[in-house]
Coordinates of C-alpha atoms in Angstrom, one line a residue:
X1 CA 26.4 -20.7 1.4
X2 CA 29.4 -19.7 0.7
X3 CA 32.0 -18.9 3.6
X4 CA 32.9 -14.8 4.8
X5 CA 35.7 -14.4 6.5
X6 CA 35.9 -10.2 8.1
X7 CA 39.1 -8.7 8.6
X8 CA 38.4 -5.2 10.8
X9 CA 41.8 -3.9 11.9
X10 CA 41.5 -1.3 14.8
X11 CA 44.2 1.5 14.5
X12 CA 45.4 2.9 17.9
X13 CA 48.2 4.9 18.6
X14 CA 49.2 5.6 22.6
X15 CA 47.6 4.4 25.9
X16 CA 48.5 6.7 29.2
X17 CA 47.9 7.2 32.8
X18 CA 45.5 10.0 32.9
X19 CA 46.7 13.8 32.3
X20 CA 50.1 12.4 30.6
X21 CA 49.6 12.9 26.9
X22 CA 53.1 13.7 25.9
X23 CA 54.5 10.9 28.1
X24 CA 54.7 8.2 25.0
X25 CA 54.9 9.1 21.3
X26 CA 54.4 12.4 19.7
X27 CA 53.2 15.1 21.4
X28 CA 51.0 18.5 21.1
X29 CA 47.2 18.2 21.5
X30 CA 46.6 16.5 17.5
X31 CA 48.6 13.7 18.9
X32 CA 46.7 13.8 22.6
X33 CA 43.8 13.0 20.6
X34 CA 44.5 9.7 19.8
X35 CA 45.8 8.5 23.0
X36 CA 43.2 6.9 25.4
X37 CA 44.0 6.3 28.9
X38 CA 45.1 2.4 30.2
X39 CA 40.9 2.4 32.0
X40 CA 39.5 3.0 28.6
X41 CA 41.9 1.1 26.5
X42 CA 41.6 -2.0 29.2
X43 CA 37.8 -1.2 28.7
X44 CA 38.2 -1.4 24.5
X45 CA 40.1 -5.1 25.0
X46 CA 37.4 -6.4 27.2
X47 CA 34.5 -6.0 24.5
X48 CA 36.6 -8.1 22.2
X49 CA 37.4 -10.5 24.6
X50 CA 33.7 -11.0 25.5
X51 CA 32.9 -11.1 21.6
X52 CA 32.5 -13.9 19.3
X53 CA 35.6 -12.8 17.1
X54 CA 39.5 -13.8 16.7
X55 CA 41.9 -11.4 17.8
X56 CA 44.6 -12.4 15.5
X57 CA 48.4 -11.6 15.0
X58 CA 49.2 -10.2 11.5
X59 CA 50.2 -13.2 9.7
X60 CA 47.2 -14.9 10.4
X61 CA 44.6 -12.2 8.9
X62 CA 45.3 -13.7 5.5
X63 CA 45.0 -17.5 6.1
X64 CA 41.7 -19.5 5.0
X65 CA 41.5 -21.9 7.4
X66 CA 37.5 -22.4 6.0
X67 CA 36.1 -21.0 9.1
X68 CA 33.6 -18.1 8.4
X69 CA 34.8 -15.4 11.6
X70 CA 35.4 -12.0 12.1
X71 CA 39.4 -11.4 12.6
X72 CA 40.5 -8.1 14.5
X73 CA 44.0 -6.7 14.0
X74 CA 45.0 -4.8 16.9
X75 CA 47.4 -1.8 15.5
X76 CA 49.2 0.7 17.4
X77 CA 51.3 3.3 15.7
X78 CA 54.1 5.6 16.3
X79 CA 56.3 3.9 18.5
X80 CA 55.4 5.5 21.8
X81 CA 56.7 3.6 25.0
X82 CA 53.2 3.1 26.0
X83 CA 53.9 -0.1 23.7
X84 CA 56.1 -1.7 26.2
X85 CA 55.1 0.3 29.4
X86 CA 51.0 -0.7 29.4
X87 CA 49.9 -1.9 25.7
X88 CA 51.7 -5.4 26.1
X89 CA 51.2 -6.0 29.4
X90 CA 47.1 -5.2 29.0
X91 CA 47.4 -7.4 25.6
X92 CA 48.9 -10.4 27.1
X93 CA 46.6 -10.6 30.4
X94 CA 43.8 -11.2 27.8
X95 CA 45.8 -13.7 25.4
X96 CA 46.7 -11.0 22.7
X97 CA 49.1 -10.0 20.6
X98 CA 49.2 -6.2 18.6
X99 CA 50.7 -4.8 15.9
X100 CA 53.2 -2.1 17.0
X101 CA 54.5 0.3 13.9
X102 CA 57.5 2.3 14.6
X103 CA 58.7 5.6 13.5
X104 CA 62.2 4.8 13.2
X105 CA 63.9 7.8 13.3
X106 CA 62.5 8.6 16.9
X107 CA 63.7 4.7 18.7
X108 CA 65.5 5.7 21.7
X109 CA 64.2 9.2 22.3
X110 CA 62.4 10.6 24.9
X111 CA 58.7 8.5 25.1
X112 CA 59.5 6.2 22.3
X113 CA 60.5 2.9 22.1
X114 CA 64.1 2.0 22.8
X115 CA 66.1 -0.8 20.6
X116 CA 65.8 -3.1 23.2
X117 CA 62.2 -2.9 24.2
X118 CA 61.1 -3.4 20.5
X119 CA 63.4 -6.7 20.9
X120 CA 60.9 -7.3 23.5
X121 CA 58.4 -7.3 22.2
X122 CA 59.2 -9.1 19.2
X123 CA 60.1 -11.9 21.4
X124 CA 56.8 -12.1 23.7
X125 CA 55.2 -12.4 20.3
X126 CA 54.2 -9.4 19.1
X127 CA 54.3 -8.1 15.6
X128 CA 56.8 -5.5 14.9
X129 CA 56.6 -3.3 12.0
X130 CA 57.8 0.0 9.7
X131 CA 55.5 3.4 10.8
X132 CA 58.4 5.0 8.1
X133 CA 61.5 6.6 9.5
X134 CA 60.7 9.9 9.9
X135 CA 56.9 10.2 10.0
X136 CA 56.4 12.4 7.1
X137 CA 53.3 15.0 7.1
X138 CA 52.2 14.1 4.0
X139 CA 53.6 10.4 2.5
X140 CA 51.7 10.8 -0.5
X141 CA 53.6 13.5 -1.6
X142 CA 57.2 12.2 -1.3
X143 CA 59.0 11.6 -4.0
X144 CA 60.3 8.1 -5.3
X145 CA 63.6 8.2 -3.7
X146 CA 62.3 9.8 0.0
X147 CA 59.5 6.7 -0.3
X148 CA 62.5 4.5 -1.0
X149 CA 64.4 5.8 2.4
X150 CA 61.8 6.2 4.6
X151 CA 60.5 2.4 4.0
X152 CA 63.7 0.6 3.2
X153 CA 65.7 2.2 5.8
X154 CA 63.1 1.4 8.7
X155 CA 62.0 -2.1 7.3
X156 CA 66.4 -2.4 7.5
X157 CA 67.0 -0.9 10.8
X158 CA 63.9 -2.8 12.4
X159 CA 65.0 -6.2 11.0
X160 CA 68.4 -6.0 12.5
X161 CA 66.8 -5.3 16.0
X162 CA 64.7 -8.1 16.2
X163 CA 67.0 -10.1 14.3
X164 CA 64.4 -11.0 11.6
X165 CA 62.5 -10.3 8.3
X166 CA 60.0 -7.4 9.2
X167 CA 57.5 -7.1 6.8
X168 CA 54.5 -5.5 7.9
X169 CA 54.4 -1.6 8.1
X170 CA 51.5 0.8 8.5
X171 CA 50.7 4.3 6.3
X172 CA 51.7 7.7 8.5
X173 CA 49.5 10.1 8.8
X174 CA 46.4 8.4 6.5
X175 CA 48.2 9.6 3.3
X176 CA 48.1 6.7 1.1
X177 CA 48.6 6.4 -2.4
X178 CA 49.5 3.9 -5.3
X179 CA 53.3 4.9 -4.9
X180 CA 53.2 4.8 -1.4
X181 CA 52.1 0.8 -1.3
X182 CA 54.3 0.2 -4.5
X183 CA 57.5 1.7 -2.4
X184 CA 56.4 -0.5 0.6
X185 CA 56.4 -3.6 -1.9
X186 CA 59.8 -3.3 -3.2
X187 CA 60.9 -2.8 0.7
X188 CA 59.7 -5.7 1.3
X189 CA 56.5 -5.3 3.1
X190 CA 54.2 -7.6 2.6
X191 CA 51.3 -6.4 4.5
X192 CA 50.6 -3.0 4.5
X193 CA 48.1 -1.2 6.5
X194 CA 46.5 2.2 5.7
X195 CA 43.5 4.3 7.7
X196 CA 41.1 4.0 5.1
X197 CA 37.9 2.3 7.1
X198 CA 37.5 -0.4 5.2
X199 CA 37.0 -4.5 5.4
X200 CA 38.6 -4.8 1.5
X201 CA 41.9 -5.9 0.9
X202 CA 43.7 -4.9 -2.3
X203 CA 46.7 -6.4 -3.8
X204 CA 50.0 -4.0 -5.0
X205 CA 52.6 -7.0 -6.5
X206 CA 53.1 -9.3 -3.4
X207 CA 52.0 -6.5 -0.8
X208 CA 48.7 -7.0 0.8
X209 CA 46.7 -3.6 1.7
X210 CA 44.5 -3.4 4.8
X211 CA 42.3 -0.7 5.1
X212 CA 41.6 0.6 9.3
X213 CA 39.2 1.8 11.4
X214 CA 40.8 4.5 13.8
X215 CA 39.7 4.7 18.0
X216 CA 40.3 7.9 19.6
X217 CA 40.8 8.7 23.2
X218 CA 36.7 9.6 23.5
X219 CA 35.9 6.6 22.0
X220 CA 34.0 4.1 24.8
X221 CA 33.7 0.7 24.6
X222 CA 30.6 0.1 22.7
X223 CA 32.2 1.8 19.7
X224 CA 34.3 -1.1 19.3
X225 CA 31.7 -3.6 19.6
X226 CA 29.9 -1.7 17.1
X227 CA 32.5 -2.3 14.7
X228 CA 33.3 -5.8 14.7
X229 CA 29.6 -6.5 14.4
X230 CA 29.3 -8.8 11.8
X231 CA 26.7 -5.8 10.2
X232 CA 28.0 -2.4 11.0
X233 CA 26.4 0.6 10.6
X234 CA 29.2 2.4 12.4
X235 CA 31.3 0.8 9.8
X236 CA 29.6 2.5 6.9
X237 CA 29.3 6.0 8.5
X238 CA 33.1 5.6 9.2
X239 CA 33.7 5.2 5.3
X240 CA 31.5 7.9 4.2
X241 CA 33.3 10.2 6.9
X242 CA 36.7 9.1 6.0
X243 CA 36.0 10.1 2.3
X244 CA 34.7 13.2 3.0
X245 CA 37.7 14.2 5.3
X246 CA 40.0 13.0 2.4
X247 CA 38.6 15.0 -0.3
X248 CA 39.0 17.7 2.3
X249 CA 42.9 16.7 2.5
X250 CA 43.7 16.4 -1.1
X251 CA 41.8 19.9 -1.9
X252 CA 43.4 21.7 1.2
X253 CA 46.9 20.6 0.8
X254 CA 49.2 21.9 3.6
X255 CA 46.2 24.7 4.7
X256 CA 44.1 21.1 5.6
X257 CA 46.9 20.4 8.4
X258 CA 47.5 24.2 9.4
X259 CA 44.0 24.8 10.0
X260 CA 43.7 21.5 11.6
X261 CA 46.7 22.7 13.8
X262 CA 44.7 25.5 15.1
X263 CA 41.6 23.5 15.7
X264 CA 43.7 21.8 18.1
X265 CA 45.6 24.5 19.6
X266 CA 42.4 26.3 20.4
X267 CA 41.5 23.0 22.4
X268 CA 38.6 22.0 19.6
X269 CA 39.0 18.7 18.6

């Protein structure tokens, strides 16, 4: 039998004391949505560290070392100082590292990462990589020369704070696209993850694409064990959810994000 080696990256965004949403990253209640509190995020790490799989840093998800596993990539996008202030801290107690994607524009401003605690990070071993500079609504539909700022200058400015190469970035706001990955390529990233909820990895030049399933602040535990299983079910209604909301987003446009602004405003999420 032939070896299969799973990749499931896990896309977070914030973790925060209870009843402080806007103290790390963006803020309004579409952002509040993502961001789980440090019980049920310290909950979410203990399921994987009680499961058969390798929590593994970014430059590992690639290498065949001939073992057949399930590998988890632990993301965590934005840039919110939850990063330094509980993410790391909750990481390392268990023996992890994450994946922390920064919106470049925002380092140094209020609940965001400053220069020197992305340093940090780097340092304690933790991947560091592009969330673009300034968080577009809608990547997909920048032109060639915005893709060519938003990943160049943040893969730039994020390189000279940790004083090395970054090359890994992740896809704001789930709007990928062909351009999007091709821009990332010529910035030099050479992973790229997106939010499509997928285990496939496709290939743009020297650019590797990793598709992500996304935890919410709701989520509980077992939803994470349910998607690391080495058969998911919750895997395959992710995917056929994901496409429906995407069709949703390309037919709606800019009425797909108002509308989904009022959803939230009205306290429906």
């Amino acid at each position: 039998m032939p070896r299969r080696r799973r990749i499931v990256a896990l896309e977070y965004h914030d973790v925060i004391s209870s009843g402080n949403d806007d103290s790390s990253g963006f803020s309004g209640g579409a952002a509040a949505s993502y961001k789980l509190t440090t019980e049920s995020f310290r909950r979410h790490i203990a399921v994987l560290a009680a499961a058969a799989v390798r929590v593994a840093p970014t430059v590992e998800l690639g290498a065949d070392d001939g073992t057949d596993d399930t590998r988890v990539a632990l993301t965590f996008d934005d840039g919110g100082v939850s990063a330094s202030e509980h993410i790391a801290p909750l990481l390392e107690a268990r023996g992890f590292r994450g994946a922390f994607f920064v919106t470049t524009d925002r380092i140094g401003t209020a609940g965001f990462l400053t220069s020197q605690q992305i340093a940090d990070l780097h340092r304690r071993g933790h991947t560091i990589g592009s969330h673009s500079c300034s968080h577009p609504t809608r990547m997909a539909a920048c032109s060639a020369n915005e893709l060519a700022h938003e990943w160049g200058d943040s893969i730039t400015r994020l390189s000279e704070i940790v004083g090395a190469a970054v090359t890994t970035a992740s896809v704001p706001g789930g709007y990928f696209s062909r351009a999007v990955a091709q821009a990332a390529a010529v910035a030099g990233v050479r992973t790229l993850f997106t939010s499509e909820p997928t285990t496939s990895i496709a290939h743009f030049g020297e650019c590797v694409v990793i598709g992500r399933y996304t935890l919410r602040r709701n989520d509980p535990a077992e939803r994470v064990a349910a998607l690391i299983a080495v058969s998911s079910i919750a895997r395959r209604r992710e995917w056929l959810k994901w496409n429906a909301k995407k069709l949703a987003k390309v037919l709606g446009g800019r009425a797909y994000l108002q509308l989904r602004e009022v959803v939230f405003k009205s306290g429906r999420s």
